[in-house]
Amino acid sequence: MKTMKVSVVTPDGPVHESEVEMVSTKAQSGELGVLPGHIPMVAPLAIGAVRLKNGGKTDFVAVTGGFLEVRPDQVTILAQAAEKAVDIDVDRALRAKERAEQRLNESKQSAIDFKRAELALRRAVNRINVSKGDF
């Protein structure tokens, strides 16, 4: 089967590079699946998992937004933050989730603080789910 190069890059540098048969992820407009030869496109990403399929193996990367750039032979994911499932510190993610939930439950906060806490919670839950392969 044909493959394409995929790169997941953050402002801190590359997180993952490989040859894959398919990339699937969650764009802000919905789920996207990309196969080799796909038409060029750019799409904003939502907080979610990137699934990288090659043969019978699937690797997972948690991303917290960014952009997906597709070319016929290459996919580049420019993420604000990204972590391979195997590298996720689940205990740290669970602590971040608890902190975000506490901030959401505090009654005296501005709309901006609420939104920041809500996004922190979504990022933490995404990392936990990706580490388990559960999404």
PDB file of C-alpha atoms in Angstrom:
ATOM      1  CA  MET A   1       0.000   0.000   0.000  1.00  0.00           C
ATOM      2  CA  LYS A   2       1.155   3.548  -0.705  1.00  0.00           C
ATOM      3  CA  THR A   3       2.458   5.673   2.136  1.00  0.00           C
ATOM      4  CA  MET A   4       3.069   9.345   2.796  1.00  0.00           C
ATOM      5  CA  LYS A   5       5.364  11.227   5.124  1.00  0.00           C
ATOM      6  CA  VAL A   6       3.807  12.735   8.243  1.00  0.00           C
ATOM      7  CA  SER A   7       5.396  15.283  10.565  1.00  0.00           C
ATOM      8  CA  VAL A   8       3.958  16.580  13.821  1.00  0.00           C
ATOM      9  CA  VAL A   9       5.730  19.791  14.802  1.00  0.00           C
ATOM     10  CA  THR A  10       5.322  22.209  17.734  1.00  0.00           C
ATOM     11  CA  PRO A  11       7.034  25.524  18.485  1.00  0.00           C
ATOM     12  CA  ASP A  12       9.465  23.434  20.599  1.00  0.00           C
ATOM     13  CA  GLY A  13      10.413  21.245  17.608  1.00  0.00           C
ATOM     14  CA  PRO A  14       9.411  17.951  15.971  1.00  0.00           C
ATOM     15  CA  VAL A  15       7.333  15.502  18.006  1.00  0.00           C
ATOM     16  CA  HIS A  16       6.780  12.697  15.484  1.00  0.00           C
ATOM     17  CA  GLU A  17       7.921  11.815  11.953  1.00  0.00           C
ATOM     18  CA  SER A  18       7.109   8.657  10.029  1.00  0.00           C
ATOM     19  CA  GLU A  19       5.722   7.105   6.871  1.00  0.00           C
ATOM     20  CA  VAL A  20       2.045   6.176   7.205  1.00  0.00           C
ATOM     21  CA  GLU A  21      -0.801   4.799   5.121  1.00  0.00           C
ATOM     22  CA  MET A  22      -3.449   7.047   6.693  1.00  0.00           C
ATOM     23  CA  VAL A  23      -3.765  10.041   9.000  1.00  0.00           C
ATOM     24  CA  SER A  24      -7.030  10.735  10.778  1.00  0.00           C
ATOM     25  CA  THR A  25      -7.698  13.605  13.134  1.00  0.00           C
ATOM     26  CA  LYS A  26     -10.321  16.023  14.358  1.00  0.00           C
ATOM     27  CA  ALA A  27     -10.441  19.333  12.531  1.00  0.00           C
ATOM     28  CA  GLN A  28     -12.649  22.148  13.784  1.00  0.00           C
ATOM     29  CA  SER A  29     -15.083  21.246  10.979  1.00  0.00           C
ATOM     30  CA  GLY A  30     -15.174  17.531  11.917  1.00  0.00           C
ATOM     31  CA  GLU A  31     -13.229  14.291  11.472  1.00  0.00           C
ATOM     32  CA  LEU A  32     -10.694  14.143   8.645  1.00  0.00           C
ATOM     33  CA  GLY A  33      -9.077  11.113   7.069  1.00  0.00           C
ATOM     34  CA  VAL A  34      -6.126  11.596   4.735  1.00  0.00           C
ATOM     35  CA  LEU A  35      -4.680   8.988   2.371  1.00  0.00           C
ATOM     36  CA  PRO A  36      -1.674   9.295   0.037  1.00  0.00           C
ATOM     37  CA  GLY A  37      -2.547  11.399  -3.022  1.00  0.00           C
ATOM     38  CA  HIS A  38      -5.064  13.563  -1.134  1.00  0.00           C
ATOM     39  CA  ILE A  39      -5.700  16.982  -2.651  1.00  0.00           C
ATOM     40  CA  PRO A  40      -3.765  19.838  -1.024  1.00  0.00           C
ATOM     41  CA  MET A  41      -5.603  21.529   1.834  1.00  0.00           C
ATOM     42  CA  VAL A  42      -5.145  23.324   5.143  1.00  0.00           C
ATOM     43  CA  ALA A  43      -7.497  22.848   8.090  1.00  0.00           C
ATOM     44  CA  PRO A  44      -7.541  24.204  11.656  1.00  0.00           C
ATOM     45  CA  LEU A  45      -7.356  21.425  14.252  1.00  0.00           C
ATOM     46  CA  ALA A  46      -9.422  20.951  17.383  1.00  0.00           C
ATOM     47  CA  ILE A  47      -8.092  19.553  20.645  1.00  0.00           C
ATOM     48  CA  GLY A  48      -7.968  15.814  19.967  1.00  0.00           C
ATOM     49  CA  ALA A  49      -6.045  12.764  18.845  1.00  0.00           C
ATOM     50  CA  VAL A  50      -4.124  12.242  15.639  1.00  0.00           C
ATOM     51  CA  ARG A  51      -4.202   8.603  14.519  1.00  0.00           C
ATOM     52  CA  LEU A  52      -1.307   7.479  12.340  1.00  0.00           C
ATOM     53  CA  LYS A  53      -1.979   4.121  10.679  1.00  0.00           C
ATOM     54  CA  ASN A  54       0.688   2.008   9.035  1.00  0.00           C
ATOM     55  CA  GLY A  55       0.151  -1.685   8.393  1.00  0.00           C
ATOM     56  CA  GLY A  56      -1.605  -3.190  11.374  1.00  0.00           C
ATOM     57  CA  LYS A  57      -0.140  -0.589  13.746  1.00  0.00           C
ATOM     58  CA  THR A  58      -1.676   2.720  14.852  1.00  0.00           C
ATOM     59  CA  ASP A  59       0.267   5.403  16.700  1.00  0.00           C
ATOM     60  CA  PHE A  60      -1.527   8.171  18.579  1.00  0.00           C
ATOM     61  CA  VAL A  61      -0.501  11.770  19.212  1.00  0.00           C
ATOM     62  CA  ALA A  62      -2.454  14.184  21.437  1.00  0.00           C
ATOM     63  CA  VAL A  63      -2.652  17.688  19.940  1.00  0.00           C
ATOM     64  CA  THR A  64      -4.030  20.892  21.416  1.00  0.00           C
ATOM     65  CA  GLY A  65      -5.052  22.725  18.297  1.00  0.00           C
ATOM     66  CA  GLY A  66      -3.018  24.041  15.412  1.00  0.00           C
ATOM     67  CA  PHE A  67      -3.190  23.345  11.696  1.00  0.00           C
ATOM     68  CA  LEU A  68      -3.086  20.364   9.371  1.00  0.00           C
ATOM     69  CA  GLU A  69      -1.402  20.925   6.008  1.00  0.00           C
ATOM     70  CA  VAL A  70      -1.965  18.241   3.391  1.00  0.00           C
ATOM     71  CA  ARG A  71       0.028  17.696   0.214  1.00  0.00           C
ATOM     72  CA  PRO A  72      -0.303  14.605  -2.007  1.00  0.00           C
ATOM     73  CA  ASP A  73       2.795  12.936  -0.502  1.00  0.00           C
ATOM     74  CA  GLN A  74       3.073  14.633   2.883  1.00  0.00           C
ATOM     75  CA  VAL A  75       1.009  15.717   5.890  1.00  0.00           C
ATOM     76  CA  THR A  76       2.357  18.317   8.292  1.00  0.00           C
ATOM     77  CA  ILE A  77       0.650  19.006  11.589  1.00  0.00           C
ATOM     78  CA  LEU A  78       1.649  22.326  13.121  1.00  0.00           C
ATOM     79  CA  ALA A  79       0.368  21.986  16.675  1.00  0.00           C
ATOM     80  CA  GLN A  80       0.407  24.406  19.580  1.00  0.00           C
ATOM     81  CA  ALA A  81       1.384  21.411  21.725  1.00  0.00           C
ATOM     82  CA  ALA A  82       1.616  17.693  20.954  1.00  0.00           C
ATOM     83  CA  GLU A  83       2.601  14.520  22.792  1.00  0.00           C
ATOM     84  CA  LYS A  84       2.931  10.943  21.609  1.00  0.00           C
ATOM     85  CA  ALA A  85       0.634   8.622  23.571  1.00  0.00           C
ATOM     86  CA  VAL A  86       3.611   6.685  24.941  1.00  0.00           C
ATOM     87  CA  ASP A  87       5.193   9.911  26.279  1.00  0.00           C
ATOM     88  CA  ILE A  88       2.140  11.228  28.153  1.00  0.00           C
ATOM     89  CA  ASP A  89       2.606  11.547  31.910  1.00  0.00           C
ATOM     90  CA  VAL A  90      -0.842  10.342  32.982  1.00  0.00           C
ATOM     91  CA  ASP A  91      -0.403  11.361  36.637  1.00  0.00           C
ATOM     92  CA  ARG A  92       0.480  14.916  35.564  1.00  0.00           C
ATOM     93  CA  ALA A  93      -2.525  14.997  33.218  1.00  0.00           C
ATOM     94  CA  LEU A  94      -4.815  13.773  36.010  1.00  0.00           C
ATOM     95  CA  ARG A  95      -3.514  16.525  38.330  1.00  0.00           C
ATOM     96  CA  ALA A  96      -4.096  19.127  35.583  1.00  0.00           C
ATOM     97  CA  LYS A  97      -7.635  17.794  35.136  1.00  0.00           C
ATOM     98  CA  GLU A  98      -8.328  18.102  38.872  1.00  0.00           C
ATOM     99  CA  ARG A  99      -6.964  21.678  38.974  1.00  0.00           C
ATOM    100  CA  ALA A 100      -9.102  22.677  35.987  1.00  0.00           C
ATOM    101  CA  GLU A 101     -12.206  21.110  37.537  1.00  0.00           C
ATOM    102  CA  GLN A 102     -11.561  23.010  40.790  1.00  0.00           C
ATOM    103  CA  ARG A 103     -11.221  26.294  38.892  1.00  0.00           C
ATOM    104  CA  LEU A 104     -14.456  25.583  37.000  1.00  0.00           C
ATOM    105  CA  ASN A 105     -16.272  24.974  40.288  1.00  0.00           C
ATOM    106  CA  GLU A 106     -15.100  28.239  41.867  1.00  0.00           C
ATOM    107  CA  SER A 107     -17.998  30.662  41.893  1.00  0.00           C
ATOM    108  CA  LYS A 108     -16.042  33.952  41.758  1.00  0.00           C
ATOM    109  CA  GLN A 109     -14.343  34.054  38.400  1.00  0.00           C
ATOM    110  CA  SER A 110     -14.496  36.014  35.196  1.00  0.00           C
ATOM    111  CA  ALA A 111     -15.655  34.614  31.864  1.00  0.00           C
ATOM    112  CA  ILE A 112     -12.014  34.615  30.702  1.00  0.00           C
ATOM    113  CA  ASP A 113     -10.895  32.541  33.713  1.00  0.00           C
ATOM    114  CA  PHE A 114     -13.785  30.136  33.096  1.00  0.00           C
ATOM    115  CA  LYS A 115     -12.814  29.713  29.426  1.00  0.00           C
ATOM    116  CA  ARG A 116      -9.138  29.156  30.334  1.00  0.00           C
ATOM    117  CA  ALA A 117     -10.125  26.513  32.907  1.00  0.00           C
ATOM    118  CA  GLU A 118     -12.482  24.873  30.420  1.00  0.00           C
ATOM    119  CA  LEU A 119      -9.709  24.652  27.782  1.00  0.00           C
ATOM    120  CA  ALA A 120      -7.245  23.321  30.375  1.00  0.00           C
ATOM    121  CA  LEU A 121      -9.761  20.627  31.281  1.00  0.00           C
ATOM    122  CA  ARG A 122     -10.284  19.664  27.622  1.00  0.00           C
ATOM    123  CA  ARG A 123      -6.503  19.436  27.071  1.00  0.00           C
ATOM    124  CA  ALA A 124      -6.006  17.288  30.181  1.00  0.00           C
ATOM    125  CA  VAL A 125      -8.890  14.944  29.327  1.00  0.00           C
ATOM    126  CA  ASN A 126      -7.573  14.623  25.756  1.00  0.00           C
ATOM    127  CA  ARG A 127      -4.099  13.657  27.020  1.00  0.00           C
ATOM    128  CA  ILE A 128      -5.588  11.078  29.410  1.00  0.00           C
ATOM    129  CA  ASN A 129      -7.804   9.592  26.693  1.00  0.00           C
ATOM    130  CA  VAL A 130      -5.003   9.448  24.107  1.00  0.00           C
ATOM    131  CA  SER A 131      -2.681   7.745  26.611  1.00  0.00           C
ATOM    132  CA  LYS A 132      -5.338   5.014  26.999  1.00  0.00           C
ATOM    133  CA  GLY A 133      -6.266   4.881  23.310  1.00  0.00           C
ATOM    134  CA  ASP A 134      -9.776   5.825  24.442  1.00  0.00           C
ATOM    135  CA  PHE A 135     -11.516   8.547  22.402  1.00  0.00           C
TER     136      PHE A 135
END
